[in-house]
mmCIF file of C-alpha atoms in Angstrom:
data_model
loop_
_atom_site.group_PDB
_atom_site.id
_atom_site.type_symbol
_atom_site.label_atom_id
_atom_site.label_comp_id
_atom_site.label_asym_id
_atom_site.label_seq_id
_atom_site.Cartn_x
_atom_site.Cartn_y
_atom_site.Cartn_z
ATOM 1 C CA MET A 373 15.653 -60.323 -134.469
ATOM 2 C CA GLY A 374 18.395 -59.823 -131.931
ATOM 3 C CA LYS A 375 17.508 -60.573 -128.326
ATOM 4 C CA ARG A 376 18.400 -57.072 -127.165
ATOM 5 C CA LEU A 377 16.143 -55.423 -129.764
ATOM 6 C CA ALA A 378 13.279 -57.794 -128.922
ATOM 7 C CA GLU A 379 13.596 -56.925 -125.229
ATOM 8 C CA PHE A 380 13.677 -53.203 -126.010
ATOM 9 C CA VAL A 381 10.588 -53.451 -128.202
ATOM 10 C CA ASP A 382 8.634 -55.569 -125.722
ATOM 11 C CA GLY A 383 9.635 -53.563 -122.669
ATOM 12 C CA PHE A 384 9.467 -50.002 -123.998
ATOM 13 C CA VAL A 385 8.306 -49.415 -127.566
ATOM 14 C CA ALA A 386 5.210 -51.621 -127.578
ATOM 15 C CA PRO A 387 3.792 -50.405 -124.232
ATOM 16 C CA LEU A 388 4.614 -46.804 -125.164
ATOM 17 C CA LEU A 389 2.477 -47.067 -128.303
ATOM 18 C CA ALA A 390 -0.211 -49.255 -126.746
ATOM 19 C CA GLY A 391 -0.566 -47.508 -123.389
ATOM 20 C CA GLY A 392 1.010 -50.086 -121.079
ATOM 21 C CA ASP A 393 3.680 -50.006 -118.382
ATOM 22 C CA VAL A 394 7.011 -49.043 -119.915
ATOM 23 C CA ALA A 395 10.082 -50.747 -118.470
ATOM 24 C CA ILE A 396 13.020 -48.432 -117.748
ATOM 25 C CA GLY A 397 16.414 -49.845 -116.822
ATOM 26 C CA PRO A 398 19.984 -48.679 -117.448
ATOM 27 C CA PRO A 399 20.514 -46.020 -120.150
ATOM 28 C CA VAL A 400 21.192 -47.153 -123.699
ATOM 29 C CA ARG A 401 24.830 -46.530 -124.605
ATOM 30 C CA PRO A 402 26.079 -45.745 -128.120
ATOM 31 C CA ALA A 403 27.480 -49.290 -128.386
ATOM 32 C CA ASP A 404 24.074 -50.663 -127.399
ATOM 33 C CA PHE A 405 22.388 -48.492 -130.011
ATOM 34 C CA HIS A 406 24.635 -49.796 -132.787
ATOM 35 C CA GLU A 407 23.735 -53.338 -131.743
ATOM 36 C CA LEU A 408 20.033 -52.474 -131.933
ATOM 37 C CA LEU A 409 20.535 -50.696 -135.251
ATOM 38 C CA ALA A 410 22.072 -53.788 -136.816
ATOM 39 C CA ASP A 411 18.736 -55.577 -136.365
ATOM 40 C CA VAL A 412 16.385 -52.720 -137.235
ATOM 41 C CA HIS A 413 15.440 -54.363 -140.537
ATOM 42 C CA THR A 414 13.826 -57.214 -138.579
ATOM 43 C CA LEU A 415 11.232 -54.952 -136.920
ATOM 44 C CA ARG A 416 8.691 -55.794 -139.592
ATOM 45 C CA HIS A 417 9.070 -59.549 -139.075
ATOM 46 C CA ILE A 418 8.390 -62.232 -136.483
ATOM 47 C CA HIS A 419 6.483 -61.228 -133.323
ATOM 48 C CA SER A 420 7.747 -57.683 -133.470
ATOM 49 C CA GLY A 421 5.279 -57.141 -136.285
ATOM 50 C CA GLN A 422 3.205 -55.983 -133.341
ATOM 51 C CA VAL A 423 5.033 -52.661 -133.639
ATOM 52 C CA LEU A 424 3.637 -52.188 -137.135
ATOM 53 C CA ALA A 425 0.140 -52.981 -135.884
ATOM 54 C CA LEU A 426 0.459 -50.674 -132.882
ATOM 55 C CA ARG A 427 1.757 -47.826 -135.037
ATOM 56 C CA GLN A 428 -1.078 -48.336 -137.496
ATOM 57 C CA ALA A 429 -3.729 -48.465 -134.770
ATOM 58 C CA ARG A 430 -2.444 -45.289 -133.149
ATOM 59 C CA ALA A 431 -2.203 -43.492 -136.490
ATOM 60 C CA GLN A 432 -5.797 -44.475 -137.268
ATOM 61 C CA GLN A 433 -6.893 -42.409 -134.289
ATOM 62 C CA LEU A 434 -5.994 -39.451 -136.523
ATOM 63 C CA LEU A 435 -6.468 -40.683 -140.084
ATOM 64 C CA ALA A 436 -8.665 -43.423 -141.498
ATOM 65 C CA ASP A 437 -6.050 -44.857 -143.843
ATOM 66 C CA PRO A 438 -2.529 -43.724 -142.885
ATOM 67 C CA GLY A 439 0.288 -44.934 -145.067
ATOM 68 C CA LEU A 440 3.199 -45.513 -142.700
ATOM 69 C CA PRO A 441 6.737 -46.413 -143.763
ATOM 70 C CA ASP A 442 8.512 -49.341 -142.137
ATOM 71 C CA PRO A 443 10.521 -48.578 -138.976
ATOM 72 C CA ASP A 444 14.004 -47.339 -139.783
ATOM 73 C CA GLY A 445 17.136 -46.199 -138.033
ATOM 74 C CA GLU A 446 15.804 -42.703 -137.405
ATOM 75 C CA GLU A 447 12.685 -44.008 -135.701
ATOM 76 C CA LEU A 448 14.796 -46.379 -133.613
ATOM 77 C CA ALA A 449 17.004 -43.421 -132.631
ATOM 78 C CA LEU A 450 13.887 -41.525 -131.564
ATOM 79 C CA TRP A 451 12.744 -44.450 -129.390
ATOM 80 C CA VAL A 452 16.181 -44.754 -127.796
ATOM 81 C CA GLY A 453 16.322 -41.001 -127.158
ATOM 82 C CA LEU A 454 12.915 -41.061 -125.469
ATOM 83 C CA TYR A 455 13.947 -44.071 -123.405
ATOM 84 C CA ASN A 456 17.091 -42.338 -122.178
ATOM 85 C CA VAL A 457 15.119 -39.260 -121.133
ATOM 86 C CA LEU A 458 13.120 -41.492 -118.795
ATOM 87 C CA ALA A 459 16.276 -43.289 -117.663
ATOM 88 C CA LEU A 460 17.763 -39.945 -116.643
ATOM 89 C CA ASP A 461 14.576 -39.303 -114.660
ATOM 90 C CA HIS A 462 14.438 -42.709 -112.919
ATOM 91 C CA PRO A 463 13.445 -42.460 -109.228
ATOM 92 C CA GLU A 464 16.273 -44.753 -108.128
ATOM 93 C CA ARG A 465 18.970 -43.109 -110.184
ATOM 94 C CA GLU A 466 20.598 -41.651 -107.069
ATOM 95 C CA ARG A 467 21.334 -45.195 -105.898
ATOM 96 C CA VAL A 468 23.447 -45.817 -108.995
ATOM 97 C CA TRP A 469 27.042 -44.807 -108.450
ATOM 98 C CA ALA A 470 28.264 -42.887 -111.455
ATOM 99 C CA ARG A 471 30.305 -39.779 -112.074
ATOM 100 C CA ALA A 472 28.547 -36.626 -113.210
ATOM 101 C CA VAL A 473 30.337 -36.854 -116.564
ATOM 102 C CA THR A 474 28.624 -40.204 -117.177
ATOM 103 C CA TRP A 475 25.170 -38.638 -116.915
ATOM 104 C CA GLN A 476 26.336 -35.769 -119.133
ATOM 105 C CA ARG A 477 27.288 -38.295 -121.810
ATOM 106 C CA VAL A 478 23.902 -39.977 -121.516
ATOM 107 C CA GLU A 479 22.218 -36.588 -121.942
ATOM 108 C CA GLN A 480 24.373 -35.734 -124.959
ATOM 109 C CA ALA A 481 23.680 -39.082 -126.591
ATOM 110 C CA ALA A 482 19.923 -38.703 -126.015
ATOM 111 C CA ARG A 483 19.974 -35.235 -127.552
ATOM 112 C CA TYR A 484 21.866 -36.526 -130.581
ATOM 113 C CA TRP A 485 19.382 -39.352 -131.144
ATOM 114 C CA LEU A 486 16.397 -37.049 -130.740
ATOM 115 C CA GLN A 487 17.825 -34.591 -133.244
ATOM 116 C CA LEU A 488 18.700 -37.329 -135.721
ATOM 117 C CA SER A 489 15.120 -37.415 -136.994
ATOM 118 C CA HIS A 490 14.444 -35.179 -139.994
ATOM 119 C CA PRO A 491 11.196 -36.408 -141.595
ATOM 120 C CA GLY A 492 11.149 -35.620 -145.273
ATOM 121 C CA ASN A 493 7.436 -36.169 -145.909
ATOM 122 C CA PHE A 494 4.124 -36.284 -144.097
ATOM 123 C CA GLU A 495 4.117 -40.042 -143.506
ATOM 124 C CA ALA A 496 7.556 -39.943 -141.872
ATOM 125 C CA ALA A 497 6.527 -36.956 -139.749
ATOM 126 C CA LEU A 498 3.331 -38.717 -138.674
ATOM 127 C CA VAL A 499 5.362 -41.728 -137.503
ATOM 128 C CA ARG A 500 7.454 -39.454 -135.260
ATOM 129 C CA HIS A 501 4.295 -38.013 -133.738
ATOM 130 C CA LEU A 502 3.002 -41.443 -132.796
ATOM 131 C CA SER A 503 5.862 -41.943 -130.346
ATOM 132 C CA VAL A 504 6.317 -38.356 -129.196
ATOM 133 C CA GLY A 505 2.588 -37.847 -128.661
ATOM 134 C CA ALA A 506 2.414 -41.029 -126.576
ATOM 135 C CA PHE A 507 5.507 -39.936 -124.650
ATOM 136 C CA ILE A 508 3.954 -36.574 -123.741
ATOM 137 C CA ASP A 509 0.821 -38.377 -122.531
ATOM 138 C CA LEU A 510 2.692 -40.674 -120.153
ATOM 139 C CA VAL A 511 1.427 -40.732 -116.582
ATOM 140 C CA ARG A 512 3.414 -41.773 -113.545
ATOM 141 C CA HIS A 513 1.890 -44.093 -110.934
ATOM 142 C CA ASP A 514 2.850 -42.894 -107.445
ATOM 143 C CA GLN A 515 1.866 -44.347 -104.102
ATOM 144 C CA ILE A 516 1.493 -42.120 -101.050
ATOM 145 C CA LEU A 517 1.913 -43.494 -97.540
ATOM 146 C CA SER A 518 -0.048 -41.610 -94.887
ATOM 147 C CA GLY A 519 0.442 -41.999 -91.148
ATOM 148 C CA PRO A 520 0.672 -40.101 -87.858
ATOM 149 C CA ASP A 521 3.950 -38.497 -88.944
ATOM 150 C CA GLY A 522 2.596 -37.192 -92.236
ATOM 151 C CA GLU A 523 2.844 -38.399 -95.814
ATOM 152 C CA GLN A 524 5.607 -39.893 -97.893
ATOM 153 C CA ARG A 525 5.423 -40.131 -101.673
ATOM 154 C CA PHE A 526 6.971 -43.082 -103.470
ATOM 155 C CA VAL A 527 7.568 -41.750 -106.974
ATOM 156 C CA GLY A 528 6.720 -44.256 -109.684
ATOM 157 C CA GLN A 529 6.934 -47.097 -107.185
ATOM 158 C CA GLU A 530 4.887 -49.121 -104.708
ATOM 159 C CA VAL A 531 5.284 -48.643 -100.971
ATOM 160 C CA PRO A 532 7.830 -51.261 -99.766
ATOM 161 C CA ARG A 533 6.126 -54.045 -97.892
ATOM 162 C CA ARG A 534 8.578 -53.735 -95.032
ATOM 163 C CA ARG A 535 7.094 -50.313 -94.264
ATOM 164 C CA LEU A 536 3.685 -51.902 -93.666
ATOM 165 C CA ARG A 537 4.672 -55.224 -92.143
ATOM 166 C CA TRP A 538 5.027 -54.134 -88.488
ATOM 167 C CA ALA A 539 2.664 -51.177 -88.531
ATOM 168 C CA VAL A 540 -0.266 -51.034 -86.128
ATOM 169 C CA PRO A 541 -3.415 -52.017 -88.062
ATOM 170 C CA GLY A 542 -5.161 -48.900 -89.301
ATOM 171 C CA ALA A 543 -2.259 -46.576 -88.457
ATOM 172 C CA LEU A 544 -1.032 -46.335 -92.046
ATOM 173 C CA SER A 545 -2.907 -45.972 -95.305
ATOM 174 C CA VAL A 546 -1.796 -46.109 -98.919
ATOM 175 C CA ARG A 547 -3.397 -44.316 -101.815
ATOM 176 C CA ASP A 548 -2.578 -44.284 -105.520
ATOM 177 C CA GLU A 549 -2.088 -41.142 -107.561
ATOM 178 C CA LEU A 550 -1.594 -40.751 -111.310
ATOM 179 C CA VAL A 551 0.672 -37.814 -112.159
ATOM 180 C CA PRO A 552 1.094 -36.517 -115.735
ATOM 181 C CA TRP A 553 4.788 -37.105 -116.297
ATOM 182 C CA TRP A 554 5.387 -34.332 -118.821
ATOM 183 C CA THR A 555 4.292 -31.504 -116.516
ATOM 184 C CA SER A 556 5.831 -32.891 -113.311
ATOM 185 C CA ASN A 557 9.257 -32.000 -111.953
ATOM 186 C CA HIS A 558 12.234 -33.745 -113.525
ATOM 187 C CA ALA A 559 15.919 -34.314 -113.030
ATOM 188 C CA PRO A 560 17.873 -31.411 -114.563
ATOM 189 C CA GLU A 561 19.211 -33.536 -117.430
ATOM 190 C CA ALA A 562 15.739 -34.781 -118.360
ATOM 191 C CA GLU A 563 14.301 -31.277 -118.069
ATOM 192 C CA ARG A 564 16.852 -29.952 -120.536
ATOM 193 C CA LEU A 565 15.853 -32.619 -123.062
ATOM 194 C CA LEU A 566 12.124 -31.841 -123.150
ATOM 195 C CA HIS A 567 12.538 -29.208 -125.863
ATOM 196 C CA ASP A 568 14.535 -31.671 -127.959
ATOM 197 C CA VAL A 569 11.676 -34.166 -127.674
ATOM 198 C CA LEU A 570 9.294 -31.595 -129.135
ATOM 199 C CA TRP A 571 11.660 -30.495 -131.894
ATOM 200 C CA ALA A 572 11.812 -34.132 -133.016
ATOM 201 C CA SER A 573 8.134 -34.056 -134.057
ATOM 202 C CA PRO A 574 6.801 -31.092 -136.063
ATOM 203 C CA VAL A 575 3.373 -32.785 -136.285
ATOM 204 C CA THR A 576 3.141 -32.930 -132.477
ATOM 205 C CA CYS A 577 3.942 -29.221 -132.223
ATOM 206 C CA LEU A 578 1.287 -28.407 -134.816
ATOM 207 C CA LEU A 579 -1.356 -30.462 -133.030
ATOM 208 C CA ARG A 580 -0.341 -29.076 -129.607
ATOM 209 C CA PRO A 581 0.987 -25.577 -130.331
ATOM 210 C CA ARG A 582 0.756 -24.420 -126.726
ATOM 211 C CA GLN A 583 3.294 -27.095 -125.807
ATOM 212 C CA ALA A 584 5.662 -26.213 -128.650
ATOM 213 C CA PRO A 585 9.165 -25.099 -127.589
ATOM 214 C CA PRO A 586 10.287 -21.455 -127.614
ATOM 215 C CA GLY A 587 11.127 -20.312 -131.119
ATOM 216 C CA TRP A 588 8.804 -22.885 -132.712
ATOM 217 C CA ASN A 589 8.269 -22.266 -136.396
ATOM 218 C CA PRO A 590 4.793 -23.473 -137.486
ATOM 219 C CA LEU A 591 5.903 -23.356 -141.117
ATOM 220 C CA THR A 592 7.987 -26.490 -140.467
ATOM 221 C CA ALA A 593 4.716 -28.423 -140.549
ATOM 222 C CA ALA A 594 2.546 -26.132 -142.670
ATOM 223 C CA ALA A 595 3.075 -28.234 -145.804
ATOM 224 C CA PHE A 596 1.350 -31.141 -144.051
ATOM 225 C CA LEU A 597 -1.877 -29.120 -144.042
ATOM 226 C CA HIS A 598 -2.076 -29.681 -147.794
ATOM 227 C CA GLU A 599 -3.074 -33.234 -146.808
ATOM 228 C CA ARG A 600 -6.819 -32.610 -146.618
ATOM 229 C CA ALA A 601 -7.549 -35.381 -144.111
ATOM 230 C CA PHE A 602 -4.812 -34.221 -141.774
ATOM 231 C CA ALA A 603 -5.839 -30.565 -142.095
ATOM 232 C CA ARG A 604 -9.331 -31.613 -141.009
ATOM 233 C CA VAL A 605 -7.879 -33.347 -137.941
ATOM 234 C CA VAL A 606 -5.825 -30.277 -136.992
ATOM 235 C CA CYS A 607 -8.692 -27.812 -137.390
ATOM 236 C CA HIS A 608 -11.162 -29.924 -135.448
ATOM 237 C CA GLY A 609 -8.585 -30.562 -132.733
ATOM 238 C CA TRP A 610 -7.923 -26.851 -132.279
ATOM 239 C CA ALA A 611 -11.609 -25.931 -132.420
ATOM 240 C CA ALA A 612 -12.666 -28.609 -129.915
ATOM 241 C CA SER A 613 -10.371 -27.291 -127.207
ATOM 242 C CA ARG A 614 -11.618 -24.986 -124.481
ATOM 243 C CA SER A 615 -8.439 -23.013 -125.111
ATOM 244 C CA TRP A 616 -9.125 -22.620 -128.832
ATOM 245 C CA ILE A 617 -8.548 -18.856 -128.706
ATOM 246 C CA GLU A 618 -5.200 -19.249 -126.954
ATOM 247 C CA ILE A 619 -4.236 -21.994 -129.414
ATOM 248 C CA GLY A 620 -5.040 -19.716 -132.333
ATOM 249 C CA GLY A 621 -3.017 -16.930 -130.749
ATOM 250 C CA ALA A 622 -0.051 -19.246 -130.187
ATOM 251 C CA VAL A 623 -0.012 -20.427 -133.808
ATOM 252 C CA LEU A 624 -0.513 -16.999 -135.347
ATOM 253 C CA GLY A 625 1.962 -15.352 -132.989
ATOM 254 C CA ALA A 626 4.635 -17.903 -133.885
ATOM 255 C CA LEU A 627 3.836 -17.523 -137.593
ATOM 256 C CA LEU A 628 4.098 -13.726 -137.539
ATOM 257 C CA PHE A 629 7.348 -13.872 -135.573
ATOM 258 C CA THR A 630 8.723 -16.285 -138.168
ATOM 259 C CA LEU A 631 7.677 -14.034 -141.048
ATOM 260 C CA THR A 632 8.628 -10.655 -139.590
ATOM 261 C CA GLY A 633 11.206 -11.396 -136.911
ATOM 262 C CA ARG A 634 9.311 -9.131 -134.532
ATOM 263 C CA PRO A 635 7.563 -10.307 -131.357
ATOM 264 C CA THR A 636 3.787 -9.925 -131.163
ATOM 265 C CA GLN A 637 3.427 -9.646 -127.417
ATOM 266 C CA GLU A 638 3.158 -5.876 -127.082
ATOM 267 C CA PRO A 639 0.101 -4.711 -125.095
ATOM 268 C CA ALA A 640 -2.837 -3.771 -127.254
ATOM 269 C CA ALA A 641 -6.187 -2.128 -126.739
ATOM 270 C CA ASP A 642 -8.749 -3.987 -124.650
ATOM 271 C CA LEU A 643 -11.370 -6.160 -126.232
ATOM 272 C CA HIS A 644 -13.854 -8.751 -125.070
ATOM 273 C CA PRO A 645 -13.066 -12.111 -126.690
ATOM 274 C CA PRO A 646 -15.761 -14.701 -127.329
ATOM 275 C CA ASP A 647 -17.010 -16.610 -124.319
ATOM 276 C CA LEU A 648 -15.545 -20.081 -124.123
ATOM 277 C CA ARG A 649 -18.317 -22.655 -124.178
ATOM 278 C CA SER A 650 -17.076 -26.070 -125.187
ATOM 279 C CA THR A 651 -15.868 -29.323 -123.753
ATOM 280 C CA GLN A 652 -12.283 -30.343 -124.275
ATOM 281 C CA ALA A 653 -11.624 -33.635 -125.987
ATOM 282 C CA PRO A 654 -10.511 -36.262 -123.442
ATOM 283 C CA ARG A 655 -6.781 -36.513 -123.046
ATOM 284 C CA ARG A 656 -5.246 -39.936 -123.575
ATOM 285 C CA ARG A 657 -3.728 -41.439 -120.482
ATOM 286 C CA GLY A 658 -0.527 -43.208 -121.360
ATOM 287 C CA SER A 659 1.443 -45.684 -119.334
ATOM 288 C CA PRO A 660 2.946 -45.060 -115.895
ATOM 289 C CA ALA A 661 6.487 -43.826 -116.298
ATOM 290 C CA MET A 662 9.406 -43.768 -113.913
ATOM 291 C CA ALA A 663 10.397 -40.293 -112.820
ATOM 292 C CA ALA A 664 12.896 -38.625 -110.525
ATOM 293 C CA PRO A 665 12.097 -37.572 -106.950
ATOM 294 C CA MET A 666 10.191 -34.310 -106.805
ATOM 295 C CA ALA A 667 12.760 -31.532 -107.050
ATOM 296 C CA ALA A 668 12.651 -27.834 -107.658
ATOM 297 C CA PRO A 669 12.269 -27.134 -111.372
ATOM 298 C CA MET A 670 15.352 -25.906 -113.118
ATOM 299 C CA ALA A 671 15.502 -23.429 -115.958
ATOM 300 C CA ALA A 672 16.259 -25.413 -119.092
ATOM 301 C CA PRO A 673 18.396 -23.997 -121.898
ATOM 302 C CA LEU A 674 16.818 -23.933 -125.304
ATOM 303 C CA ALA A 675 17.375 -26.941 -127.506
ATOM 304 C CA LEU A 676 18.680 -26.468 -131.006
ATOM 305 C CA GLN A 677 15.977 -24.805 -133.037
ATOM 306 C CA ALA A 678 14.381 -26.257 -136.116
ATOM 307 C CA THR A 679 16.173 -25.853 -139.396
ATOM 308 C CA PRO A 680 15.033 -22.623 -141.094
ATOM 309 C CA ILE A 681 12.869 -23.254 -144.136
ATOM 310 C CA ASP A 682 11.907 -21.135 -147.078
ATOM 311 C CA ALA A 683 8.128 -21.504 -147.054
ATOM 312 C CA GLY A 684 6.164 -20.070 -149.939
ATOM 313 C CA PRO A 685 2.809 -18.302 -149.888
ATOM 314 C CA GLY A 686 1.032 -21.657 -150.260
ATOM 315 C CA ASP A 687 2.253 -22.849 -146.859
ATOM 316 C CA VAL A 688 1.434 -19.522 -145.209
ATOM 317 C CA ALA A 689 -2.010 -19.658 -146.811
ATOM 318 C CA ALA A 690 -2.539 -23.203 -145.499
ATOM 319 C CA LEU A 691 -1.869 -22.074 -141.934
ATOM 320 C CA VAL A 692 -3.997 -18.938 -142.186
ATOM 321 C CA GLY A 693 -6.816 -20.865 -143.841
ATOM 322 C CA ALA A 694 -6.741 -23.466 -141.068
ATOM 323 C CA LEU A 695 -6.960 -20.748 -138.409
ATOM 324 C CA ILE A 696 -9.936 -19.102 -140.112
ATOM 325 C CA HIS A 697 -11.608 -22.480 -140.474
ATOM 326 C CA VAL A 698 -11.339 -22.894 -136.693
ATOM 327 C CA HIS A 699 -13.545 -19.794 -136.332
ATOM 328 C CA PHE A 700 -16.082 -21.309 -138.714
ATOM 329 C CA LEU A 701 -16.075 -24.635 -136.866
ATOM 330 C CA ARG A 702 -16.721 -22.833 -133.614
ATOM 331 C CA VAL A 703 -19.771 -21.168 -135.137
ATOM 332 C CA LEU A 704 -20.943 -24.253 -137.032
ATOM 333 C CA GLU A 705 -20.307 -27.135 -134.633
ATOM 334 C CA PHE A 706 -19.711 -25.680 -131.201
ATOM 335 C CA GLY A 707 -22.225 -22.841 -131.216
ATOM 336 C CA ALA A 708 -19.724 -20.122 -130.363
ATOM 337 C CA ARG A 709 -21.459 -17.107 -128.900
ATOM 338 C CA LEU A 710 -19.789 -13.788 -128.410
ATOM 339 C CA GLY A 711 -20.390 -12.671 -124.862
ATOM 340 C CA VAL A 712 -18.776 -10.527 -122.237
ATOM 341 C CA ALA A 713 -15.585 -12.099 -120.951
ATOM 342 C CA PRO A 714 -12.469 -10.789 -119.212
ATOM 343 C CA SER A 715 -10.705 -8.337 -121.489
ATOM 344 C CA SER A 716 -7.563 -9.558 -123.233
ATOM 345 C CA ARG A 717 -4.446 -7.527 -123.918
ATOM 346 C CA ASP A 718 -2.667 -10.415 -125.600
ATOM 347 C CA ARG A 719 -1.657 -9.222 -129.048
ATOM 348 C CA PRO A 720 -1.500 -12.652 -130.784
ATOM 349 C CA VAL A 721 -4.974 -13.490 -129.466
ATOM 350 C CA GLN A 722 -6.370 -10.257 -130.851
ATOM 351 C CA MET A 723 -4.750 -10.962 -134.212
ATOM 352 C CA PHE A 724 -6.212 -14.465 -134.292
ATOM 353 C CA LEU A 725 -9.690 -13.079 -133.533
ATOM 354 C CA ALA A 726 -9.208 -10.555 -136.330
ATOM 355 C CA LEU A 727 -8.527 -13.159 -139.048
ATOM 356 C CA PRO A 728 -12.164 -13.487 -140.273
ATOM 357 C CA LEU A 729 -12.148 -9.743 -140.873
ATOM 358 C CA LEU A 730 -9.409 -10.260 -143.487
ATOM 359 C CA LEU A 731 -11.516 -12.542 -145.676
ATOM 360 C CA PRO A 732 -12.356 -9.848 -148.256
ATOM 361 C CA ALA A 733 -8.622 -9.535 -148.956
ATOM 362 C CA LEU A 734 -7.796 -13.241 -148.609
ATOM 363 C CA ALA A 735 -10.789 -14.697 -150.456
ATOM 364 C CA PRO A 736 -9.118 -14.705 -153.916
ATOM 365 C CA VAL A 737 -6.658 -17.285 -152.538
ATOM 366 C CA LEU A 738 -8.401 -18.952 -149.596
ATOM 367 C CA GLY A 739 -12.016 -18.734 -150.698
ATOM 368 C CA THR A 740 -14.783 -18.212 -148.140
ATOM 369 C CA PRO A 741 -16.479 -20.554 -145.641
ATOM 370 C CA LEU A 742 -19.851 -19.948 -147.301
ATOM 371 C CA PRO A 743 -20.919 -18.687 -150.755
ATOM 372 C CA VAL A 744 -20.641 -14.937 -151.102
ATOM 373 C CA ASP A 745 -23.692 -14.737 -153.364
ATOM 374 C CA PRO A 746 -26.825 -14.934 -151.143
ATOM 375 C CA GLU A 747 -28.699 -16.635 -153.999
ATOM 376 C CA ALA A 748 -26.231 -19.525 -153.854
ATOM 377 C CA VAL A 749 -27.101 -20.248 -150.218
ATOM 378 C CA HIS A 750 -29.648 -23.012 -149.880
ATOM 379 C CA ALA A 751 -32.689 -22.529 -147.699
ATOM 380 C CA GLY A 752 -32.933 -24.006 -144.213
ATOM 381 C CA PHE A 753 -29.710 -25.105 -142.532
ATOM 382 C CA ASP A 754 -27.314 -23.163 -144.784
ATOM 383 C CA THR A 755 -29.306 -19.994 -144.277
ATOM 384 C CA GLN A 756 -29.034 -20.326 -140.514
ATOM 385 C CA VAL A 757 -25.313 -20.940 -140.705
ATOM 386 C CA GLN A 758 -24.874 -17.956 -143.015
ATOM 387 C CA ARG A 759 -26.759 -15.735 -140.599
ATOM 388 C CA ARG A 760 -24.763 -16.923 -137.593
ATOM 389 C CA TRP A 761 -21.465 -16.521 -139.444
ATOM 390 C CA ILE A 762 -22.326 -12.993 -140.567
ATOM 391 C CA GLU A 763 -23.342 -12.047 -137.021
ATOM 392 C CA TYR A 764 -20.120 -13.539 -135.680
ATOM 393 C CA VAL A 765 -17.896 -11.617 -138.098
ATOM 394 C CA GLU A 766 -19.795 -8.364 -137.525
ATOM 395 C CA HIS A 767 -19.413 -8.691 -133.783
ATOM 396 C CA LEU A 768 -15.692 -9.356 -134.174
ATOM 397 C CA GLY A 769 -15.512 -6.152 -136.166
ATOM 398 C CA GLU A 770 -16.949 -4.277 -133.189
ATOM 399 C CA LEU A 771 -14.503 -5.873 -130.754
ATOM 400 C CA ILE A 772 -11.179 -5.830 -132.604
ATOM 401 C CA PRO A 773 -9.279 -2.518 -132.710
ATOM 402 C CA ARG A 774 -8.869 -1.246 -136.242
ATOM 403 C CA THR A 775 -5.109 -0.962 -135.736
ATOM 404 C CA VAL A 776 -4.895 -4.739 -135.317
ATOM 405 C CA VAL A 777 -6.678 -5.330 -138.629
ATOM 406 C CA GLU A 778 -4.531 -2.773 -140.425
ATOM 407 C CA ASN A 779 -1.385 -4.370 -139.046
ATOM 408 C CA LEU A 780 -2.416 -7.759 -140.433
ATOM 409 C CA LEU A 781 -3.363 -6.257 -143.779
ATOM 410 C CA ALA A 782 0.150 -4.863 -144.013
ATOM 411 C CA THR A 783 2.157 -7.809 -142.653
ATOM 412 C CA LEU A 784 0.215 -11.024 -143.205
ATOM 413 C CA VAL A 785 -2.038 -10.589 -146.230
ATOM 414 C CA PRO A 786 0.839 -9.808 -148.660
ATOM 415 C CA ARG A 787 2.447 -13.109 -147.655
ATOM 416 C CA VAL A 788 -0.639 -14.953 -148.879
ATOM 417 C CA VAL A 789 -1.916 -12.833 -151.756
ATOM 418 C CA LYS A 790 0.943 -12.091 -154.122
ATOM 419 C CA ALA A 791 0.545 -9.250 -156.577
ATOM 420 C CA THR A 792 -0.085 -10.418 -160.112
ATOM 421 C CA PRO A 793 2.776 -9.418 -162.452
ATOM 422 C CA ALA A 794 1.843 -6.723 -164.933
#
């Protein structure tokens, strides 16, 4: 393995995947990338085999037995793109003399490398998520110096010792603060690249739909739901969130916009959605990351959107089935109770809540969460679940405006249930 690639792996890739302190230095230039690329075949050998182990360990947090391909040029490009996003956001970047055009070239190169990834199967897409998911979870370690004159934040850095050396004992104090990097303020160039980071990983967008970029097409990852183990992970992840209703609305709203080309945000009649009673799964804390000084956020232009795909009814059915299964998991595992809550006028949310009411029309393709024939339901536990599910669906029927159900019957159901040729 080349020395440069070994240093890049040890300083950035390995701690990114493992949750350590990532080392950010000068941006990677195209010439540097070609030098790294020449040695990419060595990533599965020598001590850098740690990358394979770290990828496998992180993937096993989702799936018991993930089959991951060896690192390739596209994955290396993704790592380099992510690295350059952080380099553009480095807190000491202002001390580096460089023309504005130089930073523009770094931004353009990072965008190119991020967009170079086009996973052709589930395993390749899962590999992209391992890095992008860890990148989104990065936290920045700040230190805040407090004194008689107020506070000063040292972004991603320790307070210089010279600031404390001659201070009167007890006059100054230092405290640590962990700041989620993704949601903090960024340099304009880094801010503009955040959408590109998300577009690079369709699995990440499916697992975290509320973070997906504008124009996200959930059908880009719908085929992955045919992997039963992964579909289970997605459904349980959505259902376990306190924001499960908003997640469902985000996915269904994006799906309907993709299918019809019409937005779903028009105001609708009031309804009382189910009360939210669950605990959110703990969020992984990644490694401290270097970031730019706190600046006013800047409106970021949209990144290039995902390549349009021609998804068939099977992919649409996989998404709709997953969303309905989230309802069932809420009833089965999280004890969802329908109670009085603030009324919602969010159209996608209402449509998501209406999905169980479409089961009579969707059952020929999707099936049903429980046997339709009461005699097929076993006594005891299954009977209780059946009763709770029936009560849940009936209550939804009282809450959801009929116009919402009729709209879905006209726009969504035909995309799943195709008419049988005569």
